[in-house]
């Protein structure tokens, strides 16, 4: 016997399950076959199987409670509550609770499924011959039959307690994602549709910071205005002015072509949003002969004598007009907010 030969008593013995014959003795490359199946305690003792079933159901039930705890965390813990937890130190109570409960919920679903598979599902090993990748119709039929047999062996139909608690746990876990939507921030509500303009708000000249009077607005001039009360050092000044800035011009009333524009003007003084409806650049170039204003960014041109409609360029909408009047002290005032969103179209602004 050479040094590389295997003693005959150590060679594998192959069980031909089809014919019950022993083959391959003496052949080190012979298929060793499948080991004999050793039944588990759950396979032979129904009480042990019931214990395993209850254990699996217990884990799925705990998972459901953990998911409920995850959702409850959002209600119980304020965002800024800090607690000391050894050995982590000072941590956010909300983050800690969310992490623990969601982790536990997923872990228990996993351990429940593993315990179910190891104790109650069939553990009989099955050898399958390799076959061509493209399945024949009869192979597909066999797969479906195997699937049905697997479903039957998993006892999902018979073990209703496991099935129901598993479905409960799986259905509840996605709810965690729903409460996370809160972290996307507060809803915009009417912020995209409303500006600081309201009935009675005075028009303030952005150069002099004084309330505008009709006599300040002469034919051929372009005046920029903003609402009274908006301070330049306010933290949200840029946000507010980006929505509320106005262009004020005076046009002889008989030269105003648009009927609504004429009605919303005060003795030919009209107020339009200064924010271009293309992508929001401030408009500043006024052509007094034609009453056209030009956006310097992409050359959109609006006719302020005709409802500020677009006569050239990529802008998709007319400039919104603000309805104005004069108060008892002779100052120009707004008679309400804009009726359309200012600047680029609503969805373009996000
Ligand atoms: S932003 Fe005014 S034309 Fe583009």
mmCIF file of C-alpha atoms and ligand atoms in Angstrom:
data_model
loop_
_atom_site.group_PDB
_atom_site.id
_atom_site.type_symbol
_atom_site.label_atom_id
_atom_site.label_comp_id
_atom_site.label_asym_id
_atom_site.label_seq_id
_atom_site.Cartn_x
_atom_site.Cartn_y
_atom_site.Cartn_z
ATOM 1 C CA UNK A 1 0.000 0.000 0.000
ATOM 2 C CA UNK A 2 1.460 3.371 -1.031
ATOM 3 C CA UNK A 3 1.579 6.258 1.460
ATOM 4 C CA UNK A 4 -1.298 7.977 -0.444
ATOM 5 C CA UNK A 5 -3.686 5.061 -0.387
ATOM 6 C CA UNK A 6 -6.672 5.188 1.971
ATOM 7 C CA UNK A 7 -7.243 2.162 4.150
ATOM 8 C CA UNK A 8 -10.260 0.261 2.894
ATOM 9 C CA UNK A 9 -12.058 0.498 6.218
ATOM 10 C CA UNK A 10 -12.005 4.313 5.941
ATOM 11 C CA UNK A 11 -13.519 4.451 2.456
ATOM 12 C CA UNK A 12 -17.076 5.839 2.234
ATOM 13 C CA UNK A 13 -19.942 3.460 1.917
ATOM 14 C CA UNK A 14 -22.574 4.577 -0.563
ATOM 15 C CA UNK A 15 -26.200 3.773 -0.050
ATOM 16 C CA UNK A 16 -28.097 3.489 -3.309
ATOM 17 C CA UNK A 17 -31.435 4.687 -2.036
ATOM 18 C CA UNK A 18 -33.173 3.492 -5.154
ATOM 19 C CA UNK A 19 -32.032 -0.111 -4.998
ATOM 20 C CA UNK A 20 -30.783 -0.519 -1.461
ATOM 21 C CA UNK A 21 -27.442 -1.777 -2.768
ATOM 22 C CA UNK A 22 -24.102 -0.719 -1.400
ATOM 23 C CA UNK A 23 -21.864 0.685 -4.080
ATOM 24 C CA UNK A 24 -18.595 2.501 -4.297
ATOM 25 C CA UNK A 25 -16.822 0.615 -1.556
ATOM 26 C CA UNK A 26 -13.182 1.084 -2.267
ATOM 27 C CA UNK A 27 -13.729 4.097 -4.549
ATOM 28 C CA UNK A 28 -12.569 7.342 -2.827
ATOM 29 C CA UNK A 29 -14.497 9.477 -5.382
ATOM 30 C CA UNK A 30 -17.785 7.677 -5.054
ATOM 31 C CA UNK A 31 -20.883 9.641 -4.073
ATOM 32 C CA UNK A 32 -21.155 9.155 -0.304
ATOM 33 C CA UNK A 33 -24.944 9.582 -0.504
ATOM 34 C CA UNK A 34 -27.125 11.212 2.076
ATOM 35 C CA UNK A 35 -26.750 10.476 5.767
ATOM 36 C CA UNK A 36 -29.594 8.572 7.342
ATOM 37 C CA UNK A 37 -32.332 10.860 8.638
ATOM 38 C CA UNK A 38 -32.460 11.146 12.412
ATOM 39 C CA UNK A 39 -35.840 12.358 13.604
ATOM 40 C CA UNK A 40 -35.924 15.262 16.024
ATOM 41 C CA UNK A 41 -37.865 15.198 19.261
ATOM 42 C CA UNK A 42 -40.517 17.380 17.635
ATOM 43 C CA UNK A 43 -40.950 14.780 14.872
ATOM 44 C CA UNK A 44 -41.891 12.046 17.295
ATOM 45 C CA UNK A 45 -43.379 13.913 20.249
ATOM 46 C CA UNK A 46 -46.379 16.127 19.559
ATOM 47 C CA UNK A 47 -46.018 17.814 22.960
ATOM 48 C CA UNK A 48 -42.474 18.874 22.061
ATOM 49 C CA UNK A 49 -43.771 20.162 18.725
ATOM 50 C CA UNK A 50 -46.420 22.178 20.554
ATOM 51 C CA UNK A 51 -43.746 23.640 22.835
ATOM 52 C CA UNK A 52 -41.727 24.726 19.806
ATOM 53 C CA UNK A 53 -44.827 26.163 18.226
ATOM 54 C CA UNK A 54 -45.521 28.242 21.333
ATOM 55 C CA UNK A 55 -41.896 29.395 21.446
ATOM 56 C CA UNK A 56 -42.062 30.586 17.837
ATOM 57 C CA UNK A 57 -45.395 32.310 18.419
ATOM 58 C CA UNK A 58 -43.955 33.927 21.561
ATOM 59 C CA UNK A 59 -41.096 35.436 19.545
ATOM 60 C CA UNK A 60 -43.435 36.752 16.849
ATOM 61 C CA UNK A 61 -45.702 38.203 19.541
ATOM 62 C CA UNK A 62 -42.743 39.913 21.244
ATOM 63 C CA UNK A 63 -41.811 41.313 17.826
ATOM 64 C CA UNK A 64 -45.263 42.836 17.524
ATOM 65 C CA UNK A 65 -44.935 44.409 20.971
ATOM 66 C CA UNK A 66 -41.517 45.803 20.044
ATOM 67 C CA UNK A 67 -42.982 47.404 16.908
ATOM 68 C CA UNK A 68 -45.766 48.933 18.962
ATOM 69 C CA UNK A 69 -43.062 50.185 21.347
ATOM 70 C CA UNK A 70 -41.260 51.753 18.362
ATOM 71 C CA UNK A 71 -44.360 53.696 17.407
ATOM 72 C CA UNK A 72 -45.080 54.607 21.015
ATOM 73 C CA UNK A 73 -41.539 56.009 21.349
ATOM 74 C CA UNK A 74 -42.486 58.811 18.992
ATOM 75 C CA UNK A 75 -45.303 59.786 21.293
ATOM 76 C CA UNK A 76 -43.511 59.270 24.609
ATOM 77 C CA UNK A 77 -40.085 60.850 24.045
ATOM 78 C CA UNK A 78 -39.598 64.465 22.954
ATOM 79 C CA UNK A 79 -36.969 64.872 20.226
ATOM 80 C CA UNK A 80 -34.603 66.805 22.495
ATOM 81 C CA UNK A 81 -34.737 64.524 25.578
ATOM 82 C CA UNK A 82 -31.243 63.298 26.549
ATOM 83 C CA UNK A 83 -30.704 60.413 28.997
ATOM 84 C CA UNK A 84 -27.655 58.717 30.461
ATOM 85 C CA UNK A 85 -27.329 55.044 29.541
ATOM 86 C CA UNK A 86 -24.351 53.023 30.636
ATOM 87 C CA UNK A 87 -21.984 52.386 28.795
ATOM 88 C CA UNK A 88 -23.181 54.625 25.953
ATOM 89 C CA UNK A 89 -23.159 57.828 27.977
ATOM 90 C CA UNK A 90 -25.581 60.648 27.165
ATOM 91 C CA UNK A 91 -27.800 59.723 24.243
ATOM 92 C CA UNK A 92 -31.080 60.853 22.739
ATOM 93 C CA UNK A 93 -33.859 58.934 24.487
ATOM 94 C CA UNK A 94 -35.891 58.891 21.276
ATOM 95 C CA UNK A 95 -33.067 57.562 19.106
ATOM 96 C CA UNK A 96 -32.126 54.931 21.677
ATOM 97 C CA UNK A 97 -35.699 53.755 22.032
ATOM 98 C CA UNK A 98 -36.293 53.666 18.268
ATOM 99 C CA UNK A 99 -33.102 51.693 17.675
ATOM 100 C CA UNK A 100 -33.777 49.193 20.449
ATOM 101 C CA UNK A 101 -37.410 48.534 19.585
ATOM 102 C CA UNK A 102 -36.966 48.281 15.833
ATOM 103 C CA UNK A 103 -33.853 46.115 16.245
ATOM 104 C CA UNK A 104 -35.724 43.855 18.640
ATOM 105 C CA UNK A 105 -38.735 43.591 16.336
ATOM 106 C CA UNK A 106 -36.590 42.498 13.375
ATOM 107 C CA UNK A 107 -34.390 40.218 15.508
ATOM 108 C CA UNK A 108 -37.403 38.390 16.939
ATOM 109 C CA UNK A 109 -38.921 37.842 13.509
ATOM 110 C CA UNK A 110 -35.605 36.349 12.413
ATOM 111 C CA UNK A 111 -35.127 34.122 15.464
ATOM 112 C CA UNK A 112 -38.764 33.006 15.318
ATOM 113 C CA UNK A 113 -38.375 32.001 11.683
ATOM 114 C CA UNK A 114 -35.088 30.171 12.366
ATOM 115 C CA UNK A 115 -36.515 28.308 15.354
ATOM 116 C CA UNK A 116 -39.563 27.359 13.320
ATOM 117 C CA UNK A 117 -37.384 26.019 10.513
ATOM 118 C CA UNK A 118 -35.065 24.084 12.828
ATOM 119 C CA UNK A 119 -37.706 22.442 14.983
ATOM 120 C CA UNK A 120 -40.928 22.110 13.018
ATOM 121 C CA UNK A 121 -40.285 22.304 9.301
ATOM 122 C CA UNK A 122 -39.197 19.115 7.578
ATOM 123 C CA UNK A 123 -35.443 18.502 7.878
ATOM 124 C CA UNK A 124 -35.290 15.559 5.497
ATOM 125 C CA UNK A 125 -32.431 16.205 3.099
ATOM 126 C CA UNK A 126 -33.322 15.824 -0.530
ATOM 127 C CA UNK A 127 -30.805 15.257 -3.322
ATOM 128 C CA UNK A 128 -31.678 16.690 -6.679
ATOM 129 C CA UNK A 129 -29.845 15.992 -9.906
ATOM 130 C CA UNK A 130 -28.416 18.928 -11.801
ATOM 131 C CA UNK A 131 -30.418 19.813 -14.790
ATOM 132 C CA UNK A 132 -30.404 22.199 -17.725
ATOM 133 C CA UNK A 133 -30.943 25.864 -16.801
ATOM 134 C CA UNK A 134 -33.936 26.143 -19.090
ATOM 135 C CA UNK A 135 -36.728 24.359 -17.339
ATOM 136 C CA UNK A 136 -38.896 21.879 -19.192
ATOM 137 C CA UNK A 137 -42.650 22.060 -18.662
ATOM 138 C CA UNK A 138 -42.574 18.922 -16.582
ATOM 139 C CA UNK A 139 -39.808 20.420 -14.442
ATOM 140 C CA UNK A 140 -41.900 23.494 -13.846
ATOM 141 C CA UNK A 141 -44.768 21.254 -12.865
ATOM 142 C CA UNK A 142 -42.450 19.446 -10.479
ATOM 143 C CA UNK A 143 -41.298 22.746 -8.964
ATOM 144 C CA UNK A 144 -44.874 23.733 -8.351
ATOM 145 C CA UNK A 145 -45.561 20.350 -6.833
ATOM 146 C CA UNK A 146 -42.442 20.653 -4.648
ATOM 147 C CA UNK A 147 -43.524 24.138 -3.607
ATOM 148 C CA UNK A 148 -46.930 22.850 -2.637
ATOM 149 C CA UNK A 149 -45.320 19.976 -0.774
ATOM 150 C CA UNK A 150 -42.940 22.393 0.979
ATOM 151 C CA UNK A 151 -45.836 24.572 2.023
ATOM 152 C CA UNK A 152 -47.544 21.500 3.371
ATOM 153 C CA UNK A 153 -44.446 20.297 5.197
ATOM 154 C CA UNK A 154 -43.895 23.716 6.748
ATOM 155 C CA UNK A 155 -47.283 23.144 8.371
ATOM 156 C CA UNK A 156 -48.196 26.779 7.740
ATOM 157 C CA UNK A 157 -51.762 25.738 7.159
ATOM 158 C CA UNK A 158 -51.961 23.484 10.160
ATOM 159 C CA UNK A 159 -50.016 25.651 12.630
ATOM 160 C CA UNK A 160 -52.395 28.551 12.604
ATOM 161 C CA UNK A 161 -50.947 30.144 15.724
ATOM 162 C CA UNK A 162 -47.535 30.519 14.084
ATOM 163 C CA UNK A 163 -48.989 31.598 10.770
ATOM 164 C CA UNK A 164 -51.196 34.271 12.287
ATOM 165 C CA UNK A 165 -48.577 35.720 14.606
ATOM 166 C CA UNK A 166 -45.994 35.719 11.801
ATOM 167 C CA UNK A 167 -48.364 37.593 9.498
ATOM 168 C CA UNK A 168 -49.075 40.013 12.358
ATOM 169 C CA UNK A 169 -45.376 40.637 12.968
ATOM 170 C CA UNK A 170 -44.600 41.077 9.268
ATOM 171 C CA UNK A 171 -47.574 43.372 8.759
ATOM 172 C CA UNK A 172 -46.689 45.556 11.734
ATOM 173 C CA UNK A 173 -42.992 46.093 11.013
ATOM 174 C CA UNK A 174 -43.569 48.317 7.927
ATOM 175 C CA UNK A 175 -45.580 50.676 10.156
ATOM 176 C CA UNK A 176 -42.241 51.766 11.593
ATOM 177 C CA UNK A 177 -41.520 53.426 8.248
ATOM 178 C CA UNK A 178 -44.760 55.362 8.393
ATOM 179 C CA UNK A 179 -43.905 57.143 11.635
ATOM 180 C CA UNK A 180 -40.438 57.943 10.255
ATOM 181 C CA UNK A 181 -42.187 60.235 7.757
ATOM 182 C CA UNK A 182 -42.390 62.714 10.630
ATOM 183 C CA UNK A 183 -38.641 63.287 10.257
ATOM 184 C CA UNK A 184 -39.207 64.746 6.795
ATOM 185 C CA UNK A 185 -40.169 67.935 8.597
ATOM 186 C CA UNK A 186 -43.358 69.951 8.938
ATOM 187 C CA UNK A 187 -45.736 70.093 6.008
ATOM 188 C CA UNK A 188 -45.398 73.239 3.878
ATOM 189 C CA UNK A 189 -49.132 73.861 4.307
ATOM 190 C CA UNK A 190 -49.820 77.266 2.658
ATOM 191 C CA UNK A 191 -46.240 78.556 2.751
ATOM 192 C CA UNK A 192 -45.742 78.074 -0.984
ATOM 193 C CA UNK A 193 -48.999 79.805 -1.822
ATOM 194 C CA UNK A 194 -49.022 82.741 0.579
ATOM 195 C CA UNK A 195 -46.839 85.821 1.025
ATOM 196 C CA UNK A 196 -46.683 88.595 3.602
ATOM 197 C CA UNK A 197 -49.182 90.627 1.619
ATOM 198 C CA UNK A 198 -52.593 90.992 3.228
ATOM 199 C CA UNK A 199 -55.454 93.447 3.193
ATOM 200 C CA UNK A 200 -54.300 96.792 4.611
ATOM 201 C CA UNK A 201 -50.502 96.140 4.370
ATOM 202 C CA UNK A 202 -48.742 99.294 3.243
ATOM 203 C CA UNK A 203 -46.435 99.272 0.223
ATOM 204 C CA UNK A 204 -42.972 100.382 1.409
ATOM 205 C CA UNK A 205 -40.459 101.863 -1.047
ATOM 206 C CA UNK A 206 -37.413 99.572 -0.952
ATOM 207 C CA UNK A 207 -35.061 102.513 -1.547
ATOM 208 C CA UNK A 208 -36.370 104.992 1.027
ATOM 209 C CA UNK A 209 -38.109 102.458 3.326
ATOM 210 C CA UNK A 210 -41.010 104.919 3.508
ATOM 211 C CA UNK A 211 -44.657 104.070 2.732
ATOM 212 C CA UNK A 212 -45.399 104.696 -0.937
ATOM 213 C CA UNK A 213 -47.919 107.344 -1.914
ATOM 214 C CA UNK A 214 -49.582 107.572 -5.333
ATOM 215 C CA UNK A 215 -47.786 110.845 -6.070
ATOM 216 C CA UNK A 216 -44.409 109.052 -5.621
ATOM 217 C CA UNK A 217 -45.141 106.885 -8.653
ATOM 218 C CA UNK A 218 -44.778 108.787 -11.896
ATOM 219 C CA UNK A 219 -45.272 107.594 -15.459
ATOM 220 C CA UNK A 220 -42.087 106.073 -16.819
ATOM 221 C CA UNK A 221 -40.551 105.163 -13.441
ATOM 222 C CA UNK A 222 -40.105 101.711 -11.974
ATOM 223 C CA UNK A 223 -40.340 101.472 -8.191
ATOM 224 C CA UNK A 224 -39.634 98.421 -6.054
ATOM 225 C CA UNK A 225 -41.757 97.856 -2.958
ATOM 226 C CA UNK A 226 -42.100 95.406 -0.080
ATOM 227 C CA UNK A 227 -44.670 94.922 2.696
ATOM 228 C CA UNK A 228 -44.519 97.092 5.810
ATOM 229 C CA UNK A 229 -43.109 95.373 8.877
ATOM 230 C CA UNK A 230 -40.546 93.291 6.993
ATOM 231 C CA UNK A 231 -37.190 94.087 8.581
ATOM 232 C CA UNK A 232 -34.029 93.665 6.532
ATOM 233 C CA UNK A 233 -32.262 92.014 9.482
ATOM 234 C CA UNK A 234 -35.068 89.497 10.060
ATOM 235 C CA UNK A 235 -33.823 85.881 9.933
ATOM 236 C CA UNK A 236 -36.274 85.008 7.149
ATOM 237 C CA UNK A 237 -35.916 88.284 5.227
ATOM 238 C CA UNK A 238 -34.568 86.599 2.086
ATOM 239 C CA UNK A 239 -37.328 83.990 2.126
ATOM 240 C CA UNK A 240 -40.070 86.566 2.554
ATOM 241 C CA UNK A 241 -38.745 89.157 0.122
ATOM 242 C CA UNK A 242 -38.243 86.426 -2.480
ATOM 243 C CA UNK A 243 -42.011 85.989 -2.478
ATOM 244 C CA UNK A 244 -43.282 89.500 -1.707
ATOM 245 C CA UNK A 245 -41.104 91.895 -3.753
ATOM 246 C CA UNK A 246 -43.134 94.145 -6.038
ATOM 247 C CA UNK A 247 -42.621 96.250 -9.167
ATOM 248 C CA UNK A 248 -44.769 99.393 -9.181
ATOM 249 C CA UNK A 249 -45.355 101.406 -12.324
ATOM 250 C CA UNK A 250 -47.905 103.944 -13.458
ATOM 251 C CA UNK A 251 -49.646 103.560 -16.819
ATOM 252 C CA UNK A 252 -52.318 105.831 -18.212
ATOM 253 C CA UNK A 253 -55.506 103.866 -17.443
ATOM 254 C CA UNK A 254 -56.634 104.024 -21.077
ATOM 255 C CA UNK A 255 -53.368 102.291 -22.046
ATOM 256 C CA UNK A 256 -54.023 99.295 -19.811
ATOM 257 C CA UNK A 257 -55.300 96.565 -22.130
ATOM 258 C CA UNK A 258 -56.276 93.951 -19.550
ATOM 259 C CA UNK A 259 -59.611 94.584 -17.807
ATOM 260 C CA UNK A 260 -58.683 92.858 -14.518
ATOM 261 C CA UNK A 261 -55.375 94.726 -14.394
ATOM 262 C CA UNK A 262 -57.219 98.024 -14.768
ATOM 263 C CA UNK A 263 -59.635 97.108 -11.955
ATOM 264 C CA UNK A 264 -56.824 95.993 -9.622
ATOM 265 C CA UNK A 265 -54.828 99.173 -10.204
ATOM 266 C CA UNK A 266 -55.174 102.508 -8.408
ATOM 267 C CA UNK A 267 -55.496 105.339 -10.920
ATOM 268 C CA UNK A 268 -53.180 103.514 -13.313
ATOM 269 C CA UNK A 269 -50.672 102.457 -10.627
ATOM 270 C CA UNK A 270 -50.163 98.705 -10.957
ATOM 271 C CA UNK A 271 -48.249 96.308 -8.719
ATOM 272 C CA UNK A 272 -46.775 93.084 -10.087
ATOM 273 C CA UNK A 273 -44.539 90.429 -8.543
ATOM 274 C CA UNK A 274 -40.890 91.161 -9.196
ATOM 275 C CA UNK A 275 -40.033 87.431 -9.263
ATOM 276 C CA UNK A 276 -39.706 85.892 -12.724
ATOM 277 C CA UNK A 277 -42.034 82.952 -13.285
ATOM 278 C CA UNK A 278 -39.326 81.034 -15.139
ATOM 279 C CA UNK A 279 -36.865 80.111 -12.372
ATOM 280 C CA UNK A 280 -37.268 83.025 -10.006
ATOM 281 C CA UNK A 281 -34.730 85.717 -10.943
ATOM 282 C CA UNK A 282 -35.605 89.260 -9.812
ATOM 283 C CA UNK A 283 -36.803 91.331 -12.750
ATOM 284 C CA UNK A 284 -35.313 94.796 -13.037
ATOM 285 C CA UNK A 285 -35.240 96.062 -16.641
ATOM 286 C CA UNK A 286 -38.196 98.267 -17.600
ATOM 287 C CA UNK A 287 -38.890 99.635 -21.055
ATOM 288 C CA UNK A 288 -41.122 102.631 -20.376
ATOM 289 C CA UNK A 289 -42.361 103.185 -23.952
ATOM 290 C CA UNK A 290 -43.764 99.675 -24.312
ATOM 291 C CA UNK A 291 -44.264 98.862 -20.584
ATOM 292 C CA UNK A 292 -42.269 95.671 -21.140
ATOM 293 C CA UNK A 293 -40.078 94.270 -18.360
ATOM 294 C CA UNK A 294 -37.174 91.964 -19.119
ATOM 295 C CA UNK A 295 -35.743 89.255 -16.894
ATOM 296 C CA UNK A 296 -31.925 89.443 -17.068
ATOM 297 C CA UNK A 297 -31.440 85.704 -16.537
ATOM 298 C CA UNK A 298 -32.973 84.182 -19.691
ATOM 299 C CA UNK A 299 -34.612 87.201 -21.316
ATOM 300 C CA UNK A 300 -38.229 86.395 -20.557
ATOM 301 C CA UNK A 301 -40.228 89.505 -21.387
ATOM 302 C CA UNK A 302 -43.563 90.487 -19.838
ATOM 303 C CA UNK A 303 -46.040 93.138 -20.969
ATOM 304 C CA UNK A 304 -47.102 95.076 -17.862
ATOM 305 C CA UNK A 305 -49.826 96.868 -19.794
ATOM 306 C CA UNK A 306 -51.494 93.571 -20.678
ATOM 307 C CA UNK A 307 -51.744 91.556 -17.478
ATOM 308 C CA UNK A 308 -47.942 90.977 -17.458
ATOM 309 C CA UNK A 309 -48.370 88.184 -19.994
ATOM 310 C CA UNK A 310 -45.252 86.550 -21.409
ATOM 311 C CA UNK A 311 -44.394 87.935 -24.848
ATOM 312 C CA UNK A 312 -40.951 86.338 -25.167
ATOM 313 C CA UNK A 313 -38.715 83.822 -23.453
ATOM 314 C CA UNK A 314 -38.997 80.622 -21.465
ATOM 315 C CA UNK A 315 -41.278 81.829 -18.646
ATOM 316 C CA UNK A 316 -44.489 79.831 -18.604
ATOM 317 C CA UNK A 317 -46.804 82.175 -16.724
ATOM 318 C CA UNK A 318 -47.710 85.844 -16.444
ATOM 319 C CA UNK A 319 -46.400 87.748 -13.419
ATOM 320 C CA UNK A 320 -48.981 87.695 -10.592
ATOM 321 C CA UNK A 321 -50.620 91.067 -9.920
ATOM 322 C CA UNK A 322 -51.333 92.468 -6.436
ATOM 323 C CA UNK A 323 -54.594 94.319 -6.006
ATOM 324 C CA UNK A 324 -53.880 97.735 -4.457
ATOM 325 C CA UNK A 325 -55.712 100.819 -3.216
ATOM 326 C CA UNK A 326 -55.125 103.865 -1.024
ATOM 327 C CA UNK A 327 -55.863 104.063 2.718
ATOM 328 C CA UNK A 328 -57.346 107.002 4.635
ATOM 329 C CA UNK A 329 -53.865 108.495 5.120
ATOM 330 C CA UNK A 330 -53.183 108.526 1.391
ATOM 331 C CA UNK A 331 -50.697 105.630 1.383
ATOM 332 C CA UNK A 332 -50.783 102.787 -1.127
ATOM 333 C CA UNK A 333 -51.926 99.563 0.500
ATOM 334 C CA UNK A 334 -52.545 95.967 -0.556
ATOM 335 C CA UNK A 335 -56.140 94.791 -0.786
ATOM 336 C CA UNK A 336 -55.187 91.160 -0.174
ATOM 337 C CA UNK A 337 -52.518 88.586 -1.026
ATOM 338 C CA UNK A 338 -51.589 87.452 -4.533
ATOM 339 C CA UNK A 339 -54.207 85.158 -6.018
ATOM 340 C CA UNK A 340 -51.625 82.980 -7.808
ATOM 341 C CA UNK A 341 -48.343 81.510 -6.475
ATOM 342 C CA UNK A 342 -45.471 83.869 -7.234
ATOM 343 C CA UNK A 343 -42.255 82.868 -9.014
ATOM 344 C CA UNK A 344 -41.781 79.578 -10.856
ATOM 345 C CA UNK A 345 -44.697 77.223 -11.162
ATOM 346 C CA UNK A 346 -45.728 75.520 -7.940
ATOM 347 C CA UNK A 347 -44.258 72.094 -8.663
ATOM 348 C CA UNK A 348 -41.075 73.535 -10.187
ATOM 349 C CA UNK A 349 -40.408 75.211 -6.846
ATOM 350 C CA UNK A 350 -40.924 71.931 -4.954
HETATM 351 S S1 LIG B 1 -35.441 83.349 -14.609
HETATM 352 FE FE1 LIG B 1 -36.342 84.847 -15.776
HETATM 353 S S2 LIG B 1 -36.173 84.172 -17.766
HETATM 354 FE FE2 LIG B 1 -35.247 82.608 -16.611
#
